[in-house]
mmCIF file of C-alpha atoms in Angstrom:
data_model
loop_
_atom_site.group_PDB
_atom_site.id
_atom_site.type_symbol
_atom_site.label_atom_id
_atom_site.label_comp_id
_atom_site.label_asym_id
_atom_site.label_seq_id
_atom_site.Cartn_x
_atom_site.Cartn_y
_atom_site.Cartn_z
ATOM 1 C CA MET A 51 154.406 110.076 139.034
ATOM 2 C CA LEU A 52 153.925 106.797 137.224
ATOM 3 C CA TYR A 53 155.119 106.635 133.617
ATOM 4 C CA GLY A 54 154.782 110.361 133.234
ATOM 5 C CA THR A 55 151.309 110.452 134.746
ATOM 6 C CA ALA A 56 150.892 112.562 137.848
ATOM 7 C CA LEU A 57 148.503 111.036 140.345
ATOM 8 C CA SER A 58 147.252 112.676 143.506
ATOM 9 C CA SER A 59 146.096 109.420 145.113
ATOM 10 C CA ARG A 60 148.667 106.919 146.329
ATOM 11 C CA LEU A 61 146.143 104.150 146.764
ATOM 12 C CA LEU A 62 145.579 101.852 143.798
ATOM 13 C CA LEU A 63 142.577 99.617 144.169
ATOM 14 C CA GLY A 64 141.642 96.192 142.826
ATOM 15 C CA THR A 65 138.095 95.565 141.663
ATOM 16 C CA ALA A 66 137.562 91.882 142.501
ATOM 17 C CA GLN A 67 135.557 90.076 145.178
ATOM 18 C CA TYR A 68 133.251 92.911 146.261
ATOM 19 C CA PRO A 69 129.798 91.971 147.558
ATOM 20 C CA SER A 70 128.148 93.888 144.690
ATOM 21 C CA PRO A 71 128.998 96.207 141.797
ATOM 22 C CA ALA A 72 127.399 99.087 143.693
ATOM 23 C CA ILE A 73 129.662 98.529 146.698
ATOM 24 C CA LEU A 74 132.666 98.326 144.380
ATOM 25 C CA ALA A 75 131.768 101.691 142.840
ATOM 26 C CA GLU A 76 131.329 103.254 146.283
ATOM 27 C CA ALA A 77 134.583 101.755 147.523
ATOM 28 C CA ILE A 78 136.511 103.206 144.566
ATOM 29 C CA SER A 79 135.069 106.573 145.405
ATOM 30 C CA ALA A 80 135.698 106.254 149.168
ATOM 31 C CA ALA A 81 139.294 105.212 148.507
ATOM 32 C CA GLY A 82 139.790 108.247 146.305
ATOM 33 C CA ALA A 83 141.480 105.848 143.904
ATOM 34 C CA GLU A 84 142.568 107.162 140.524
ATOM 35 C CA VAL A 85 143.903 103.842 139.294
ATOM 36 C CA ILE A 86 141.958 100.585 139.438
ATOM 37 C CA THR A 87 143.110 97.163 138.386
ATOM 38 C CA VAL A 88 141.028 94.897 136.187
ATOM 39 C CA SER A 89 141.519 91.574 134.477
ATOM 40 C CA LEU A 90 140.620 89.801 131.264
ATOM 41 C CA ARG A 91 138.450 86.746 131.391
ATOM 42 C CA ARG A 92 136.206 84.751 129.117
ATOM 43 C CA GLU A 93 133.184 86.800 128.155
ATOM 44 C CA GLY A 94 130.230 85.907 130.349
ATOM 45 C CA PRO A 95 127.018 87.412 131.641
ATOM 46 C CA GLY A 96 127.428 90.743 133.413
ATOM 47 C CA GLY A 97 130.358 91.814 131.273
ATOM 48 C CA GLY A 98 128.522 94.820 129.903
ATOM 49 C CA ALA A 99 127.606 96.134 133.360
ATOM 50 C CA PHE A 100 131.206 95.884 134.523
ATOM 51 C CA ARG A 101 132.454 97.731 131.447
ATOM 52 C CA GLU A 102 130.045 100.529 132.251
ATOM 53 C CA LEU A 103 131.098 100.589 135.909
ATOM 54 C CA ILE A 104 134.785 101.000 135.154
ATOM 55 C CA ARG A 105 134.031 103.660 132.569
ATOM 56 C CA ALA A 106 131.813 105.568 135.007
ATOM 57 C CA SER A 107 134.490 105.421 137.723
ATOM 58 C CA GLY A 108 136.593 107.815 135.663
ATOM 59 C CA CYS A 109 139.675 105.954 136.878
ATOM 60 C CA ARG A 110 142.741 105.101 134.892
ATOM 61 C CA ILE A 111 142.677 101.384 134.139
ATOM 62 C CA LEU A 112 145.568 99.122 135.034
ATOM 63 C CA PRO A 113 144.845 95.724 133.466
ATOM 64 C CA ASN A 114 146.617 92.748 135.003
ATOM 65 C CA THR A 115 147.898 89.445 133.728
ATOM 66 C CA ALA A 116 146.672 87.641 136.840
ATOM 67 C CA GLY A 117 146.764 83.887 136.712
ATOM 68 C CA CYS A 118 149.381 83.732 133.977
ATOM 69 C CA HIS A 119 152.157 81.275 134.724
ATOM 70 C CA SER A 120 154.253 81.662 131.593
ATOM 71 C CA VAL A 121 155.897 84.446 129.628
ATOM 72 C CA LYS A 122 153.816 83.631 126.562
ATOM 73 C CA GLU A 123 150.492 83.735 128.421
ATOM 74 C CA SER A 124 151.404 87.017 130.110
ATOM 75 C CA VAL A 125 152.575 88.677 126.917
ATOM 76 C CA THR A 126 149.491 87.551 124.960
ATOM 77 C CA THR A 127 147.194 88.720 127.757
ATOM 78 C CA ALA A 128 148.965 92.086 127.820
ATOM 79 C CA HIS A 129 148.396 92.538 124.099
ATOM 80 C CA MET A 130 144.727 91.646 124.430
ATOM 81 C CA ALA A 131 144.385 94.073 127.346
ATOM 82 C CA ARG A 132 146.044 96.894 125.436
ATOM 83 C CA GLU A 133 143.525 96.601 122.642
ATOM 84 C CA LEU A 134 140.524 96.143 124.903
ATOM 85 C CA PHE A 135 141.245 98.902 127.412
ATOM 86 C CA GLY A 136 143.047 101.284 125.087
ATOM 87 C CA THR A 137 145.983 101.647 127.479
ATOM 88 C CA ASN A 138 149.616 100.620 127.329
ATOM 89 C CA TRP A 139 149.672 100.196 131.115
ATOM 90 C CA ILE A 140 149.980 96.607 132.262
ATOM 91 C CA LYS A 141 150.313 95.116 135.722
ATOM 92 C CA LEU A 142 152.574 92.259 134.805
ATOM 93 C CA GLU A 143 152.162 89.079 136.805
ATOM 94 C CA VAL A 144 154.031 85.925 135.973
ATOM 95 C CA ILE A 145 153.087 83.559 138.746
ATOM 96 C CA GLY A 146 155.659 81.018 139.815
ATOM 97 C CA HIS A 147 153.694 78.902 142.233
ATOM 98 C CA ALA A 148 149.968 78.243 142.555
ATOM 99 C CA ASP A 149 149.962 78.079 146.365
ATOM 100 C CA THR A 150 152.050 81.114 147.212
ATOM 101 C CA LEU A 151 151.266 83.100 144.044
ATOM 102 C CA GLN A 152 154.900 84.127 144.304
ATOM 103 C CA PRO A 153 156.174 85.945 141.221
ATOM 104 C CA ASP A 154 158.424 83.978 138.890
ATOM 105 C CA VAL A 155 161.006 86.723 138.626
ATOM 106 C CA PHE A 156 162.874 84.983 135.818
ATOM 107 C CA GLY A 157 159.802 84.850 133.607
ATOM 108 C CA LEU A 158 158.833 88.306 134.817
ATOM 109 C CA VAL A 159 162.061 89.901 133.607
ATOM 110 C CA GLU A 160 161.757 88.180 130.247
ATOM 111 C CA ALA A 161 158.118 89.222 129.773
ATOM 112 C CA ALA A 162 158.897 92.764 130.944
ATOM 113 C CA ARG A 163 161.660 93.074 128.351
ATOM 114 C CA ILE A 164 159.365 91.935 125.549
ATOM 115 C CA LEU A 165 156.532 94.225 126.591
ATOM 116 C CA ALA A 166 158.628 97.317 127.346
ATOM 117 C CA ALA A 167 160.274 96.998 123.936
ATOM 118 C CA ASP A 168 156.784 96.878 122.466
ATOM 119 C CA GLY A 169 155.790 100.175 124.063
ATOM 120 C CA PHE A 170 154.075 98.947 127.204
ATOM 121 C CA ALA A 171 154.328 100.764 130.528
ATOM 122 C CA VAL A 172 155.057 97.726 132.646
ATOM 123 C CA PHE A 173 154.116 97.572 136.346
ATOM 124 C CA PRO A 174 155.833 94.355 137.439
ATOM 125 C CA TYR A 175 154.500 92.410 140.412
ATOM 126 C CA THR A 176 157.785 91.279 141.889
ATOM 127 C CA THR A 177 159.467 90.322 145.142
ATOM 128 C CA GLU A 178 161.797 92.456 147.244
ATOM 129 C CA ASP A 179 164.791 90.809 145.524
ATOM 130 C CA LEU A 180 167.177 93.612 144.630
ATOM 131 C CA ILE A 181 168.768 91.914 141.640
ATOM 132 C CA ALA A 182 165.368 91.121 140.177
ATOM 133 C CA GLY A 183 164.560 94.798 140.669
ATOM 134 C CA GLU A 184 167.708 95.853 138.832
ATOM 135 C CA ARG A 185 166.959 93.476 135.968
ATOM 136 C CA LEU A 186 163.401 94.780 135.696
ATOM 137 C CA LEU A 187 164.631 98.358 135.488
ATOM 138 C CA ALA A 188 167.188 97.319 132.866
ATOM 139 C CA ALA A 189 164.364 95.607 130.970
ATOM 140 C CA GLY A 190 162.584 98.947 130.714
ATOM 141 C CA CYS A 191 160.336 99.080 133.772
ATOM 142 C CA GLU A 192 160.028 102.507 135.379
ATOM 143 C CA VAL A 193 158.074 101.258 138.394
ATOM 144 C CA LEU A 194 158.607 98.270 140.695
ATOM 145 C CA MET A 195 155.818 96.633 142.655
ATOM 146 C CA PRO A 196 157.159 94.298 145.348
ATOM 147 C CA TRP A 197 154.763 92.153 147.303
ATOM 148 C CA GLY A 198 154.144 92.826 150.959
ATOM 149 C CA ALA A 199 153.000 89.238 151.465
ATOM 150 C CA PRO A 200 151.343 86.585 149.279
ATOM 151 C CA ILE A 201 148.292 87.828 147.366
ATOM 152 C CA GLY A 202 145.127 87.797 149.432
ATOM 153 C CA SER A 203 146.921 86.714 152.624
ATOM 154 C CA GLY A 204 146.504 89.945 154.559
ATOM 155 C CA GLN A 205 149.813 89.374 156.336
ATOM 156 C CA GLY A 206 151.130 92.860 155.728
ATOM 157 C CA LEU A 207 154.822 93.572 155.262
ATOM 158 C CA ARG A 208 156.335 90.144 155.793
ATOM 159 C CA ASN A 209 159.932 91.209 155.164
ATOM 160 C CA ARG A 210 160.281 94.728 156.511
ATOM 161 C CA GLU A 211 164.067 94.817 156.359
ATOM 162 C CA GLY A 212 164.070 93.547 152.797
ATOM 163 C CA LEU A 213 161.531 96.160 151.763
ATOM 164 C CA ARG A 214 163.506 98.860 153.561
ATOM 165 C CA ALA A 215 166.630 97.764 151.710
ATOM 166 C CA MET A 216 164.728 97.865 148.445
ATOM 167 C CA ARG A 217 163.572 101.416 149.102
ATOM 168 C CA ALA A 218 167.140 102.425 149.841
ATOM 169 C CA ALA A 219 168.475 100.593 146.774
ATOM 170 C CA PHE A 220 166.218 102.334 144.284
ATOM 171 C CA PRO A 221 166.002 106.013 145.194
ATOM 172 C CA GLY A 222 163.927 107.909 142.675
ATOM 173 C CA VAL A 223 162.220 104.816 141.304
ATOM 174 C CA PRO A 224 158.494 104.706 142.083
ATOM 175 C CA LEU A 225 157.920 101.698 144.344
ATOM 176 C CA VAL A 226 154.455 100.342 145.011
ATOM 177 C CA ILE A 227 153.625 97.707 147.610
ATOM 178 C CA ASP A 228 151.419 95.307 145.723
ATOM 179 C CA ALA A 229 149.625 92.492 147.475
ATOM 180 C CA GLY A 230 149.402 91.047 150.936
ATOM 181 C CA LEU A 231 148.172 94.055 152.881
ATOM 182 C CA GLY A 232 145.397 93.304 155.343
ATOM 183 C CA ALA A 233 145.112 96.391 157.549
ATOM 184 C CA PRO A 234 145.403 100.151 157.083
ATOM 185 C CA SER A 235 148.238 100.240 159.646
ATOM 186 C CA GLN A 236 150.289 98.067 157.279
ATOM 187 C CA ALA A 237 149.645 100.447 154.408
ATOM 188 C CA ALA A 238 150.670 103.354 156.626
ATOM 189 C CA GLU A 239 153.870 101.535 157.539
ATOM 190 C CA ALA A 240 154.743 101.008 153.883
ATOM 191 C CA MET A 241 154.208 104.678 153.206
ATOM 192 C CA GLU A 242 156.259 105.678 156.275
ATOM 193 C CA MET A 243 159.132 103.614 154.840
ATOM 194 C CA GLY A 244 159.030 105.795 151.783
ATOM 195 C CA TYR A 245 157.086 103.596 149.411
ATOM 196 C CA ASP A 246 155.313 105.727 146.850
ATOM 197 C CA ALA A 247 151.972 103.962 146.809
ATOM 198 C CA VAL A 248 150.139 100.783 147.721
ATOM 199 C CA LEU A 249 147.947 98.537 145.632
ATOM 200 C CA LEU A 250 145.385 96.421 147.413
ATOM 201 C CA ASN A 251 142.164 94.576 146.811
ATOM 202 C CA THR A 252 141.150 91.813 149.209
ATOM 203 C CA ALA A 253 141.617 93.855 152.393
ATOM 204 C CA VAL A 254 138.934 96.252 151.177
ATOM 205 C CA ALA A 255 136.696 93.856 149.271
ATOM 206 C CA LYS A 256 136.501 91.302 152.072
ATOM 207 C CA ALA A 257 136.066 93.773 154.930
ATOM 208 C CA ALA A 258 132.726 93.676 156.721
ATOM 209 C CA ASP A 259 132.107 97.156 155.318
ATOM 210 C CA PRO A 260 134.241 97.577 152.175
ATOM 211 C CA VAL A 261 133.333 101.228 151.654
ATOM 212 C CA ALA A 262 134.331 102.209 155.198
ATOM 213 C CA MET A 263 137.521 100.162 154.867
ATOM 214 C CA ALA A 264 138.377 101.870 151.586
ATOM 215 C CA ARG A 265 138.216 105.175 153.389
ATOM 216 C CA ALA A 266 140.275 103.811 156.287
ATOM 217 C CA PHE A 267 143.011 102.772 153.858
ATOM 218 C CA ALA A 268 142.909 106.130 152.121
ATOM 219 C CA LEU A 269 143.439 107.898 155.450
ATOM 220 C CA ALA A 270 146.237 105.508 156.426
ATOM 221 C CA VAL A 271 148.045 106.010 153.122
ATOM 222 C CA GLU A 272 147.778 109.756 153.499
ATOM 223 C CA ALA A 273 148.980 109.623 157.124
ATOM 224 C CA GLY A 274 151.887 107.359 156.253
ATOM 225 C CA ARG A 275 152.973 109.570 153.391
ATOM 226 C CA ALA A 276 152.752 112.704 155.553
ATOM 227 C CA ALA A 277 154.813 110.951 158.236
ATOM 228 C CA HIS A 278 157.460 109.976 155.700
ATOM 229 C CA LEU A 279 157.739 113.548 154.484
ATOM 230 C CA ALA A 280 157.845 114.830 158.059
ATOM 231 C CA GLY A 281 160.805 112.579 158.858
ATOM 232 C CA LEU A 282 160.419 109.940 161.555
ATOM 233 C CA MET A 283 162.583 110.066 164.667
ATOM 234 C CA PRO A 284 165.258 107.395 164.866
ATOM 235 C CA PRO A 285 164.330 104.612 167.316
ATOM 236 C CA ARG A 286 166.452 104.303 170.503
ATOM 237 C CA ASP A 287 167.284 101.297 172.631
ATOM 238 C CA MET A 288 166.902 103.183 175.901
ATOM 239 C CA ALA A 289 164.327 105.511 177.383
ATOM 240 C CA ARG A 290 164.960 109.224 177.330
ATOM 241 C CA PRO A 291 162.762 111.577 179.360
ATOM 242 C CA SER A 292 160.685 113.832 177.182
ATOM 243 C CA THR A 293 159.965 116.215 180.061
ATOM 244 C CA PRO A 294 163.048 118.315 180.971
ATOM 245 C CA VAL A 295 164.864 117.223 184.128
ATOM 246 C CA PHE A 296 166.226 120.737 184.643
ATOM 247 C CA GLY A 297 164.107 122.728 187.120
ATOM 248 C CA MET A 298 162.772 119.648 188.843
ATOM 249 C CA ALA A 299 161.711 120.349 192.452
ATOM 250 C CA GLU A 300 163.374 118.540 195.348
ATOM 251 C CA LEU A 301 160.438 116.805 196.983
ATOM 252 C CA ALA A 302 161.820 113.418 197.953
ATOM 253 C CA MET B 172 132.873 73.488 111.538
ATOM 254 C CA ARG B 173 133.650 72.317 115.033
ATOM 255 C CA LEU B 174 135.956 74.340 117.225
ATOM 256 C CA GLU B 175 136.684 75.130 120.844
ATOM 257 C CA LEU B 176 135.339 78.465 122.010
ATOM 258 C CA ASN B 177 136.391 79.577 125.492
ATOM 259 C CA GLY B 178 137.028 75.985 126.406
ATOM 260 C CA GLU B 179 133.685 74.664 125.143
ATOM 261 C CA PRO B 180 133.218 72.641 121.948
ATOM 262 C CA VAL B 181 130.885 74.456 119.540
ATOM 263 C CA GLU B 182 129.571 73.857 116.044
ATOM 264 C CA VAL B 183 129.709 77.055 114.014
ATOM 265 C CA ARG B 184 128.934 78.298 110.523
ATOM 266 C CA ALA B 185 131.479 81.126 110.648
ATOM 267 C CA THR B 186 134.606 80.722 108.529
ATOM 268 C CA THR B 187 136.528 83.718 109.878
ATOM 269 C CA LEU B 188 137.142 85.020 113.381
ATOM 270 C CA ALA B 189 135.148 88.180 112.636
ATOM 271 C CA GLU B 190 132.167 86.067 111.570
ATOM 272 C CA LEU B 191 132.486 83.931 114.681
ATOM 273 C CA VAL B 192 132.404 86.970 116.978
ATOM 274 C CA GLU B 193 129.316 88.188 115.119
ATOM 275 C CA GLU B 194 127.627 84.769 115.081
ATOM 276 C CA GLN B 195 128.136 84.270 118.797
ATOM 277 C CA GLY B 196 126.717 87.693 119.575
ATOM 278 C CA TYR B 197 129.811 89.201 121.178
ATOM 279 C CA PRO B 198 130.108 92.984 121.097
ATOM 280 C CA PRO B 199 133.039 93.114 118.614
ATOM 281 C CA ARG B 200 134.851 96.109 120.090
ATOM 282 C CA ALA B 201 134.306 95.027 123.692
ATOM 283 C CA VAL B 202 136.136 91.724 123.429
ATOM 284 C CA ALA B 203 139.693 90.705 122.649
ATOM 285 C CA THR B 204 140.401 87.564 120.690
ATOM 286 C CA ALA B 205 143.098 84.924 120.467
ATOM 287 C CA LEU B 206 143.456 81.937 118.191
ATOM 288 C CA ASP B 207 145.450 78.946 119.438
ATOM 289 C CA GLY B 208 147.113 81.172 122.024
ATOM 290 C CA VAL B 209 148.028 83.942 119.603
ATOM 291 C CA PHE B 210 146.458 87.392 119.952
ATOM 292 C CA VAL B 211 144.388 88.468 116.942
ATOM 293 C CA PRO B 212 143.763 92.250 116.868
ATOM 294 C CA VAL B 213 140.362 93.553 115.740
ATOM 295 C CA PRO B 214 141.557 94.629 112.255
ATOM 296 C CA CYS B 215 142.913 91.143 111.586
ATOM 297 C CA ARG B 216 139.809 89.189 112.551
ATOM 298 C CA ALA B 217 138.170 89.323 109.129
ATOM 299 C CA ALA B 218 141.258 87.877 107.460
ATOM 300 C CA THR B 219 141.735 85.189 110.105
ATOM 301 C CA THR B 220 140.376 81.928 108.782
ATOM 302 C CA LEU B 221 139.035 79.314 111.165
ATOM 303 C CA THR B 222 139.923 75.667 110.833
ATOM 304 C CA ASP B 223 138.452 72.554 112.425
ATOM 305 C CA GLY B 224 139.487 72.055 116.029
ATOM 306 C CA VAL B 225 141.014 75.495 116.467
ATOM 307 C CA LYS B 226 140.960 76.988 119.967
ATOM 308 C CA VAL B 227 139.421 80.440 120.161
ATOM 309 C CA GLU B 228 139.464 82.661 123.222
ATOM 310 C CA VAL B 229 137.128 85.630 123.458
ATOM 311 C CA LEU B 230 137.958 87.742 126.500
ATOM 312 C CA SER B 231 136.380 90.765 128.076
ATOM 313 C CA PRO B 232 136.996 93.048 131.057
ATOM 314 C CA MET B 233 136.449 91.406 134.409
ATOM 315 C CA GLN B 234 137.091 92.267 138.013
ATOM 316 C CA GLY B 235 140.715 91.882 139.005
ATOM 317 C CA GLY B 236 143.254 92.709 141.674
#
């Protein structure tokens, strides 16, 4: 449940960097995605075809403020996106550093406050910092989207303990791992931890076969979620025989 | 009038933002506009006067992550 919208798919998919529009459309379908992220850029050739593709996908659109480094840029982009896509959903990115693409959580909180007060449903791309999370919720966010690793790095969950702590700190708040996932196993791990969904792009788009990889991620997300609901066994330091010792024959 | 459209200098005849969008052949409802970094909603374009050297951004949906 994200901002009052029930979704059956827990995989949110980015639309950039695919080999072709046709492969993108197939990947969306193979992922079973109900939410896709898009951006706003200067109008160029091919814009019309992309508009048609996202409309035909039937997906809910989550526009981003990718590339914005300031509160003002992010807020202006969000307003432009709201008009263009007819949605108050916004994946809010305020980038703090060009190399790491690490969120500037200070600017993020400020932009989130402005946008939430203006009626936006803000999906903040943040870090696993718990205080930043608290401030974002206080600013009006109903979802938090911590990074797994830097955008496009494919490193997976770089700070497992931090992400685990974040899950524990915000029970009941939808948490989405956004960015950094490279393999389906990493998505499954996030879901096993109790994260509500994952958002990814590059891992699918840059796979040798993006459509097959989209399906692989969908299966992993489903498996991880099922495992979380089933309740994982606690790890142990020592071995413990799974086969009963009682009734063992004396053959030595 | 000379202005900057999506980062490129252009010479235009339009005097309002709505005219500029029309003159440049953009689909009016399929783009979002900003003037000197300030968002201009569709209904306000006709009343938004252009001045020499103003920076106009015309954005549309693109692929994104």
